[in-house]
Coordinates of C-alpha atoms in Angstrom, one line a residue:
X1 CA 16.7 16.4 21.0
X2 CA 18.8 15.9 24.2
X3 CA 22.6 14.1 24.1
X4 CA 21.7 11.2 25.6
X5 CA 19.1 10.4 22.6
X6 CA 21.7 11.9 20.0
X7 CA 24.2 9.7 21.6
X8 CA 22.1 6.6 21.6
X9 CA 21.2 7.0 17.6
X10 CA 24.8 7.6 16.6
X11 CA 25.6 4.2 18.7
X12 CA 22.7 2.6 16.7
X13 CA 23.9 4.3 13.3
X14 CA 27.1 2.6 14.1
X15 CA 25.8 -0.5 14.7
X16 CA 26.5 -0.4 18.6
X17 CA 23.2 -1.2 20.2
X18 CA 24.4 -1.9 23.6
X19 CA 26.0 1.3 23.5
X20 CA 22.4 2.5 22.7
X21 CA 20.8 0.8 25.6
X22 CA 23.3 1.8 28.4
X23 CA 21.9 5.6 27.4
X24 CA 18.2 5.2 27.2
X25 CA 17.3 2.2 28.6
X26 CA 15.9 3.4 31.6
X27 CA 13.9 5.9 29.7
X28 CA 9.9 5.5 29.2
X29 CA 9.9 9.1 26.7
X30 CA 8.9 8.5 22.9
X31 CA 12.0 8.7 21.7
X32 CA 13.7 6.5 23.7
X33 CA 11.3 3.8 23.7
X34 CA 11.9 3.9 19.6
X35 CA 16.1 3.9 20.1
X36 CA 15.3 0.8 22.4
X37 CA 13.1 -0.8 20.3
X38 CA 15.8 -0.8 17.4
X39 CA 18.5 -1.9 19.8
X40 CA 16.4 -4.7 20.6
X41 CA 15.8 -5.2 16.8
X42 CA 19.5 -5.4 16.5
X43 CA 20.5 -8.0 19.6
X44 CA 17.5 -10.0 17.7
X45 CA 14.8 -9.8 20.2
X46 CA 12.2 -9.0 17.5
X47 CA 9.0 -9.5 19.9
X48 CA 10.1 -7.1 22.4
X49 CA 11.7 -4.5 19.6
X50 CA 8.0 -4.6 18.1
X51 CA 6.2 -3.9 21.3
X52 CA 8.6 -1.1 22.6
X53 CA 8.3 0.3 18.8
X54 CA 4.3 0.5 19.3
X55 CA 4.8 1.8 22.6
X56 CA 6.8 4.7 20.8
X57 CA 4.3 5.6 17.9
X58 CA 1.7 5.7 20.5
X59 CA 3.6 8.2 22.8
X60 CA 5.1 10.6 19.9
X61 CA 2.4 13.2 19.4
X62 CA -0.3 13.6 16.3
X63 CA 2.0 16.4 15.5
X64 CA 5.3 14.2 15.3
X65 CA 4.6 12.8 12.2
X66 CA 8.0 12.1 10.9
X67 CA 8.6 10.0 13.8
X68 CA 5.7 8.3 13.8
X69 CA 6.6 7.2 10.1
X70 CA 10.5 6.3 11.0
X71 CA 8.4 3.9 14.1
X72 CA 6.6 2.3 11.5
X73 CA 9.1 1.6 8.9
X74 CA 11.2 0.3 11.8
X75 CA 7.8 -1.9 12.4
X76 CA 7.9 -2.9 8.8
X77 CA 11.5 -4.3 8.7
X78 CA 10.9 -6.0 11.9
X79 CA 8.0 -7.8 10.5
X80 CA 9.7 -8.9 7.4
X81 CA 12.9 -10.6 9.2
X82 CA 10.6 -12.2 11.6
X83 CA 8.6 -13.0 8.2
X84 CA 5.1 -11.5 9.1
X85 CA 4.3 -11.4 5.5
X86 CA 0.2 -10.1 6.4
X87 CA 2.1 -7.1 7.9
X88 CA 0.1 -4.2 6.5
X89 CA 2.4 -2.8 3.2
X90 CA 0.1 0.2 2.9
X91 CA 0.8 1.2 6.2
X92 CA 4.6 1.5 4.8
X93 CA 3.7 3.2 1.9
X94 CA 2.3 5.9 3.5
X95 CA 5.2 6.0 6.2
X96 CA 7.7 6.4 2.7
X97 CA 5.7 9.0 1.2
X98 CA 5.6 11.1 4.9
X99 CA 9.3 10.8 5.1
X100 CA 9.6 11.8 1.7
X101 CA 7.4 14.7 2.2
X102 CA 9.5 16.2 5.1
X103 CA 12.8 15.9 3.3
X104 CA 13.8 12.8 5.4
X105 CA 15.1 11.2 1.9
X106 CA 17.5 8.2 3.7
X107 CA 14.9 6.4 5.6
X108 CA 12.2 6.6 2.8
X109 CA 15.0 5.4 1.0
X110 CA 15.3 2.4 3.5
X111 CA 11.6 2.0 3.3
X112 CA 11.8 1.4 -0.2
X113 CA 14.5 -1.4 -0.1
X114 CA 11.9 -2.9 2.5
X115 CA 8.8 -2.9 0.1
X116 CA 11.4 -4.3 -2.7
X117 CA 12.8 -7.2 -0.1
X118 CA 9.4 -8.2 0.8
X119 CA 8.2 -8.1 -3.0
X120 CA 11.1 -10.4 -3.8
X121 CA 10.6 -12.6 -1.0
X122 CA 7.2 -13.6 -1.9
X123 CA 8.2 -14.6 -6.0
X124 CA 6.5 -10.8 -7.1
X125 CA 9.7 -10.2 -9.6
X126 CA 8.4 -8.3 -12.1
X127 CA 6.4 -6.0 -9.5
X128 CA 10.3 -5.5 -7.5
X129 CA 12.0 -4.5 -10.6
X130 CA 9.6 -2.1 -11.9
X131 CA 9.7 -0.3 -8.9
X132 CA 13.5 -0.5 -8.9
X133 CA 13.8 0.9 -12.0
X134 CA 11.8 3.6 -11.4
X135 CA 13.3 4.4 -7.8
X136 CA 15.8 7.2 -8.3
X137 CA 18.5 6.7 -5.1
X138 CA 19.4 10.0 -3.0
X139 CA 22.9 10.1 -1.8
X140 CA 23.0 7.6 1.1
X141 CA 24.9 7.1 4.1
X142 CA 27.1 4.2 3.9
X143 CA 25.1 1.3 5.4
X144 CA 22.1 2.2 3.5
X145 CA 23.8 2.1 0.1
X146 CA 24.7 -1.0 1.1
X147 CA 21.3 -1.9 1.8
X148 CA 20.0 -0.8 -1.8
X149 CA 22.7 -2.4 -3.5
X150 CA 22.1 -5.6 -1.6
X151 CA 18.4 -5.3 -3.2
X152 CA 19.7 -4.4 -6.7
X153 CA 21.9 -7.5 -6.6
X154 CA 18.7 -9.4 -5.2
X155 CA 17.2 -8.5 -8.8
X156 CA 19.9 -9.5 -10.8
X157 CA 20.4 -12.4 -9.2
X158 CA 16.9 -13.5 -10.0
X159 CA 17.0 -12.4 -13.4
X160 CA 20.5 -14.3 -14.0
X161 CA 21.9 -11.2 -14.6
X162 CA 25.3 -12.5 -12.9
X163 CA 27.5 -9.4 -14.3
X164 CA 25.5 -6.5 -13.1
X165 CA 24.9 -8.8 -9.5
X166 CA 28.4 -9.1 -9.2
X167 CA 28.8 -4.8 -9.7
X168 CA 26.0 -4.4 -6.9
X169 CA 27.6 -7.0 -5.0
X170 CA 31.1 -4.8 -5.0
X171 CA 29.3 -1.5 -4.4
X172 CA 27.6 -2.9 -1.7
X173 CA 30.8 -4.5 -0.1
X174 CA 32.4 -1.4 -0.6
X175 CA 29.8 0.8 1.1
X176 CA 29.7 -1.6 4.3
X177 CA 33.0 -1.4 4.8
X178 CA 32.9 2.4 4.8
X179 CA 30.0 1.8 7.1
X180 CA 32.3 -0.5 9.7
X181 CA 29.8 -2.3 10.4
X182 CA 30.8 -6.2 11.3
X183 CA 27.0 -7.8 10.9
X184 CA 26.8 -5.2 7.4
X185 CA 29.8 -6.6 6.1
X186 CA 29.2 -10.3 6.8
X187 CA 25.8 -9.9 5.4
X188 CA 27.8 -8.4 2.1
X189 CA 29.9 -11.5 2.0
X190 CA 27.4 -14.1 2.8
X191 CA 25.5 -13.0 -0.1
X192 CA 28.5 -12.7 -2.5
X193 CA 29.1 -16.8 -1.5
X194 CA 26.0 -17.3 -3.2
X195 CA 27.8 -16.7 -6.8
X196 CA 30.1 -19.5 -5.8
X197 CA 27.4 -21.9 -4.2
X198 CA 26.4 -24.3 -6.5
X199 CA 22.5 -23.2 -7.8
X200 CA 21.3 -26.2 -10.1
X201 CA 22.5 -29.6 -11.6
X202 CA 23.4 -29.7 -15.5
X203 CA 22.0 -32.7 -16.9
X204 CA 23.4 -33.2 -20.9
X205 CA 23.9 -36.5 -22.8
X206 CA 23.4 -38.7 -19.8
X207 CA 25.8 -36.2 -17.7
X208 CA 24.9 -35.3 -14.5
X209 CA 27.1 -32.8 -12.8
X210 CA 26.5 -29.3 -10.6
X211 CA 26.6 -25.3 -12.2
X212 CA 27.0 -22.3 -10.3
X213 CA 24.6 -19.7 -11.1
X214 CA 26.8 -18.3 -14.0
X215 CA 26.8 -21.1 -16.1
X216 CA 22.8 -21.6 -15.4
X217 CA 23.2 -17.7 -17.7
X218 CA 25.5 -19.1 -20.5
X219 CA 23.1 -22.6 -20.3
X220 CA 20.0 -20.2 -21.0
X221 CA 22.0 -17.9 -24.1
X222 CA 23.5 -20.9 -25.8
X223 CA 20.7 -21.6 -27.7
X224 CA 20.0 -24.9 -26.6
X225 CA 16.5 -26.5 -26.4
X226 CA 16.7 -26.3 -22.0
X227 CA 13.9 -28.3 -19.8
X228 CA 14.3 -26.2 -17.0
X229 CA 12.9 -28.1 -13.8
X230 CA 14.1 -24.9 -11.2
X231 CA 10.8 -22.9 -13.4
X232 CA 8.9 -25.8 -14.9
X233 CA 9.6 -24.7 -18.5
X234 CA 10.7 -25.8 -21.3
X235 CA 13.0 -22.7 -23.5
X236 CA 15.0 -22.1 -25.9
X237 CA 16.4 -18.3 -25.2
X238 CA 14.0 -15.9 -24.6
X239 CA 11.0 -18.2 -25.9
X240 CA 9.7 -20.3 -23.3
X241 CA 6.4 -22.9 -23.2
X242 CA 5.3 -22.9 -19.6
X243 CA 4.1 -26.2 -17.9
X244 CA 4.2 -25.7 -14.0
X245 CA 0.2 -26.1 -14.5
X246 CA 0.6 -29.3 -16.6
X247 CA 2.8 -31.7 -14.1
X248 CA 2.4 -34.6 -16.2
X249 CA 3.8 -33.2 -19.2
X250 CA 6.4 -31.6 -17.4
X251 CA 7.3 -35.0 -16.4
X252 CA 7.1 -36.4 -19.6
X253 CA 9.7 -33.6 -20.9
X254 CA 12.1 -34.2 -18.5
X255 CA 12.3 -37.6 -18.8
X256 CA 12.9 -37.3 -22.4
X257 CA 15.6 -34.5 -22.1
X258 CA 17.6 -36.4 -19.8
X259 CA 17.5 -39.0 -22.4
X260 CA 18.6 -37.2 -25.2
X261 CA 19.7 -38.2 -28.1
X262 CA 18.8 -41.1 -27.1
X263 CA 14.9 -42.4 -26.8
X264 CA 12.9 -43.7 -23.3
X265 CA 10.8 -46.8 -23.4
X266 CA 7.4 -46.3 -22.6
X267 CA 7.5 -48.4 -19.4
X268 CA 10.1 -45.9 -18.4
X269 CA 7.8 -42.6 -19.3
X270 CA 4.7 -44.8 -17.8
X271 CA 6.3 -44.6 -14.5
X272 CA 7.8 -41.3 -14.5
X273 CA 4.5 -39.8 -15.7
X274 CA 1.9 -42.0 -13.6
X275 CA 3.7 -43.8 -11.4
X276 CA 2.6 -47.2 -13.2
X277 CA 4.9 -49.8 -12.5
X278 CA 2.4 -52.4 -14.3
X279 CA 1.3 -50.7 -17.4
X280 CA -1.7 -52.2 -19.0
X281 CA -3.5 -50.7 -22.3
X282 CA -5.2 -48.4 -21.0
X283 CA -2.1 -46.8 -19.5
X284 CA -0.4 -47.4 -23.0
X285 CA -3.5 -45.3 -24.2
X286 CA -3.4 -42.5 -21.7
X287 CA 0.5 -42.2 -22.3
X288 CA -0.6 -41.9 -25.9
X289 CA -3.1 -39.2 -25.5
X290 CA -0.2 -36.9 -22.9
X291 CA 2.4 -37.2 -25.8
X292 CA 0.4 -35.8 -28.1
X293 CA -0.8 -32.9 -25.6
X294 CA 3.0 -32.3 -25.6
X295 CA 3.5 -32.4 -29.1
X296 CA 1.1 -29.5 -29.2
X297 CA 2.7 -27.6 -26.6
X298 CA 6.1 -27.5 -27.3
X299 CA 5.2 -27.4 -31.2
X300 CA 7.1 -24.2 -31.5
X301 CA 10.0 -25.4 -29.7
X302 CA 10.7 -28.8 -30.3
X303 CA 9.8 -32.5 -31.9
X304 CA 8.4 -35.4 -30.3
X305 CA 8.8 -38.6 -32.0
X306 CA 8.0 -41.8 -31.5
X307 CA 10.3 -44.5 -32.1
X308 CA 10.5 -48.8 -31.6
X309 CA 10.9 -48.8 -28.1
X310 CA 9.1 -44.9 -26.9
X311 CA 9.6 -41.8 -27.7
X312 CA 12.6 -39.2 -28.0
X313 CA 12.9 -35.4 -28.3
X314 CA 14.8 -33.3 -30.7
X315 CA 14.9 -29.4 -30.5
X316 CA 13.5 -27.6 -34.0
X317 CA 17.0 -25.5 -34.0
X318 CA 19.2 -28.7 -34.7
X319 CA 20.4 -28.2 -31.1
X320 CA 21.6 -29.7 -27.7
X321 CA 18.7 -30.5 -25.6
X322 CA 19.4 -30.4 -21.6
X323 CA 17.7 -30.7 -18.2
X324 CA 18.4 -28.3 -15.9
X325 CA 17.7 -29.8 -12.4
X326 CA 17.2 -28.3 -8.7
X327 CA 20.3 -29.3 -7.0
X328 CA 18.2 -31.3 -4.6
X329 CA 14.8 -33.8 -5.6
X330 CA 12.9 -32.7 -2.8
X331 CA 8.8 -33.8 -3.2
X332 CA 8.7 -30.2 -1.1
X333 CA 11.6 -28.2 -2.1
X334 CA 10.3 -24.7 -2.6
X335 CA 8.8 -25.0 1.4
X336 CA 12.6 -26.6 2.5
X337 CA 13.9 -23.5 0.5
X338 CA 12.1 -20.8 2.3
X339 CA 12.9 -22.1 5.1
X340 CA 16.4 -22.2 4.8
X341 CA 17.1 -18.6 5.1
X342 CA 17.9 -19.4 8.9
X343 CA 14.2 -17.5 9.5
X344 CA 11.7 -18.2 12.0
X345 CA 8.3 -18.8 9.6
X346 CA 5.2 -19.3 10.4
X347 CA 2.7 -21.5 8.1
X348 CA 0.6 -18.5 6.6
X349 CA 4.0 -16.8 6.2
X350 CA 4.8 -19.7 3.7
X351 CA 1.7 -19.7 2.4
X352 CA 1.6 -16.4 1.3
X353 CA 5.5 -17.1 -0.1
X354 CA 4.6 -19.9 -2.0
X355 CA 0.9 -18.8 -3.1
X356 CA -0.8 -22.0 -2.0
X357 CA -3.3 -22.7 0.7
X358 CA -2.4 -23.4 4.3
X359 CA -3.3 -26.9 4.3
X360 CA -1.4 -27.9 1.8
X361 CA 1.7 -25.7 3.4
X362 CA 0.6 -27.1 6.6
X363 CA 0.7 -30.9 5.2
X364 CA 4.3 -30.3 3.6
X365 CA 5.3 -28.9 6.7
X366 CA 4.1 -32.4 8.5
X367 CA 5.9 -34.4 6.4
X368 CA 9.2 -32.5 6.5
X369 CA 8.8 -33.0 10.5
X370 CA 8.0 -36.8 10.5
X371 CA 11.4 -37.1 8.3
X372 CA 13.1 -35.1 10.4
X373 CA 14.2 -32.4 8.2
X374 CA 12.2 -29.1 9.8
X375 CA 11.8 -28.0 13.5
X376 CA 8.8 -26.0 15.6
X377 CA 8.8 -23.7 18.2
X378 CA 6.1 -22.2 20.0
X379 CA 1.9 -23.1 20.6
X380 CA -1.1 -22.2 18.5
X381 CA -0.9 -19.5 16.1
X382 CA 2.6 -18.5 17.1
X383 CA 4.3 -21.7 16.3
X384 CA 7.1 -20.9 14.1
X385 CA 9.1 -23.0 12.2
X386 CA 12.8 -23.4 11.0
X387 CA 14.8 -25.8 9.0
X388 CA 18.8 -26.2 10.3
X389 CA 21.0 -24.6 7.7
X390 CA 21.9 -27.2 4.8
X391 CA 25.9 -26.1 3.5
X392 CA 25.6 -25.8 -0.4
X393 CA 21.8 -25.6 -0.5
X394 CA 20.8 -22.3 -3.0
X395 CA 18.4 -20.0 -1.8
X396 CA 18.5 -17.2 -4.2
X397 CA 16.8 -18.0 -6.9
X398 CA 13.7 -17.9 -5.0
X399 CA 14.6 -15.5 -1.6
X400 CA 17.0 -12.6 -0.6
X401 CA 18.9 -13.0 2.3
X402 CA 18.0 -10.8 5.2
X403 CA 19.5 -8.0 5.8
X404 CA 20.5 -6.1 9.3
X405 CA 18.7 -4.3 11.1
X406 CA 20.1 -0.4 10.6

């Protein structure tokens, strides 16, 4: 490899891609269409980074496997921060295992943290943590350890795991700033904010007031009956009733658990449930028949009794009984909460996210516009679109936060 191409990927390594550019950018050779293509990558130009990265694998030789695989896995990460979630992952696989098999242990390290970032950014928890736990991490330079413990902290954070996030999140901070990288380090810190960013609302006895992500931990180990409204279940510890596939008598718990001790009058629950602002008997009957679907549900959790005015609910320990809340009633939350990762996304991006269909991604996506709270750009199938940032508004629980380019 010539200096001018060693030069170039220490400037990148560094996180200097102008540096990089003003050595190779007038360059058309393999390699120096893939050092351009990551500068670009870097300055944010994703749709030119891509094209100058295909240019690359197509140049390098059938016998220059190893950069071939280091193009694609610079393809994958580039399709993941501009959210290409159809991006083929088994194309990425077999770039890992190519690196892996050439000794090249730090970029099928970064290839990893790709496949575990794009697991976790489409809901598939358990799938990311499996692999994590099974991933074995070879010494790293300082940028990519940052990289992995960003993902590790990713995990945690999802699992509520706020000690061992916090750990990751220190490793990670401590490894970018070996790494003296500026956009490294204020990706480090942005995501440490999120421990200090309020992630749900509390709501106990009639009380209404916001939790950071810690407490949502000690709310879940306390041993209190919790109607969890981020998840749609209803748990008490580790023993959870799901009922994000039975809306109504999710309703019909949460509506009772913000109530608690006290009861809800049946006009109250007729509403929440149904909407019915006029309930007639057969409303009075239909209410009837939900209650006691939720009695049977939640028959190894908790009581549902009915009393002069409604009905109340009473946890089978003896204990408190609590609603925890998103910190925002949004009718299309989980699509505002993708797209407040500052991303560019397109609708079959989200729909993949979300696992729903595009019309009904497509639909939300109306509405959010007519109210003013989303934005488009572009025509036809690339239209993307973006939501303005939103201070205080937690995105963790469901995404990671992107991470540089390296």
């Amino acid at each position: 490899m010539d200096s001018l191409i060693t030069a170039a990927a220490r400037a990148l390594a560094s996180g200097d891609p102008l540096g990089a550019l003003k050595r190779v950018a007038l360059r058309d050779d393999a390699a120096a269409l893939a050092l351009r293509g990551i500068a670009m990558a870097q300055l944010g130009d994703l749709v030119r980074a891509k094209a100058l990265l295909k240019r690359a694998t197509r140049a390098f030789g059938p016998k220059e496997t190893m950069a071939r695989a280091r193009c694609v896995v610079a393809e994958a990460e580039i399709a993941l921060v501009s959210r290409d979630l159809a991006w083929p992952v088994k194309a990425l696989d077999a770039a890992r295992a190519t690196l892996e098999a050439h000794g090249d242990r730090v970029n099928a390290a970064h290839a990893f943290t790709l496949e575990v970032r794009r697991l976790l950014l489409i809901g598939r928890l358990d799938e990311a943590e499996r692999k994590l736990a099974a991933f074995d991490p070879p010494p790293l330079p300082p940028a990519s350890r940052a990289a992995y413990e960003l993902v590790v902290a990713g995990v945690a954070l999802r699992r509520l795991r706020i000690k061992a996030a916090r750990a990751a999140l220190a490793r990670a901070g401590q490894a970018a700033r070996e790494a003296d990288i500026p956009p490294l380090t204020a990706e480090v810190e942005s995501s440490a904010l999120v421990l200090e960013t309020p992630a749900a609302r509390l709501v106990a006895r009639g009380i209404e007031r916001p939790i950071l992500l810690e407490e949502v931990e000690t709310v879940l180990a306390s041993g209190a009956l919790v109607v969890d409204a981020c998840r749609n279940v209803v748990r008490i510890g580790d023993t959870q009733v799901a009922l994000s596939s039975r809306p109504i008598l999710f309703a019909l718990a949460r509506a009772l658990g913000e109530a608690w001790p006290g009861d809800v009058p049946r006009t109250t629950l007729l509403y929440r449930a149904f909407r019915a602002r006029h309930a007639d008997e057969s409303h009075r009957a239909r209410l009837r028949v939900e209650i006691g679907r939720l009695r049977l549900e939640l028959q190894t959790l908790a009581n549902v009794t009915a009393t002069k005015r409604g009905f109340a609910l009473s946890s089978l320990g003896d204990g408190e009984v609590v609603v925890l809340a998103p910190p925002v009633d949004e009718q299309h939350a989980a699509v505002l909460a993708f797209l407040a990762d500052g991303e560019a996304w397109s609708s079959s991006a989200l729909a993949i996210a979300l696992g729903a269909s595009s019309r009904t991604v497509q639909r939300a996506l109306d509405q959010l516009l007519a109210d003013g709270k989303v934005q488009w750009f572009g025509q036809g199938r690339a239209r993307r679109w973006m939501a303005p940032s939103v201070p205080g508004f937690p995105t963790i629980l469901l995404l990671p936060s992107p991470l540089p380019n390296d």
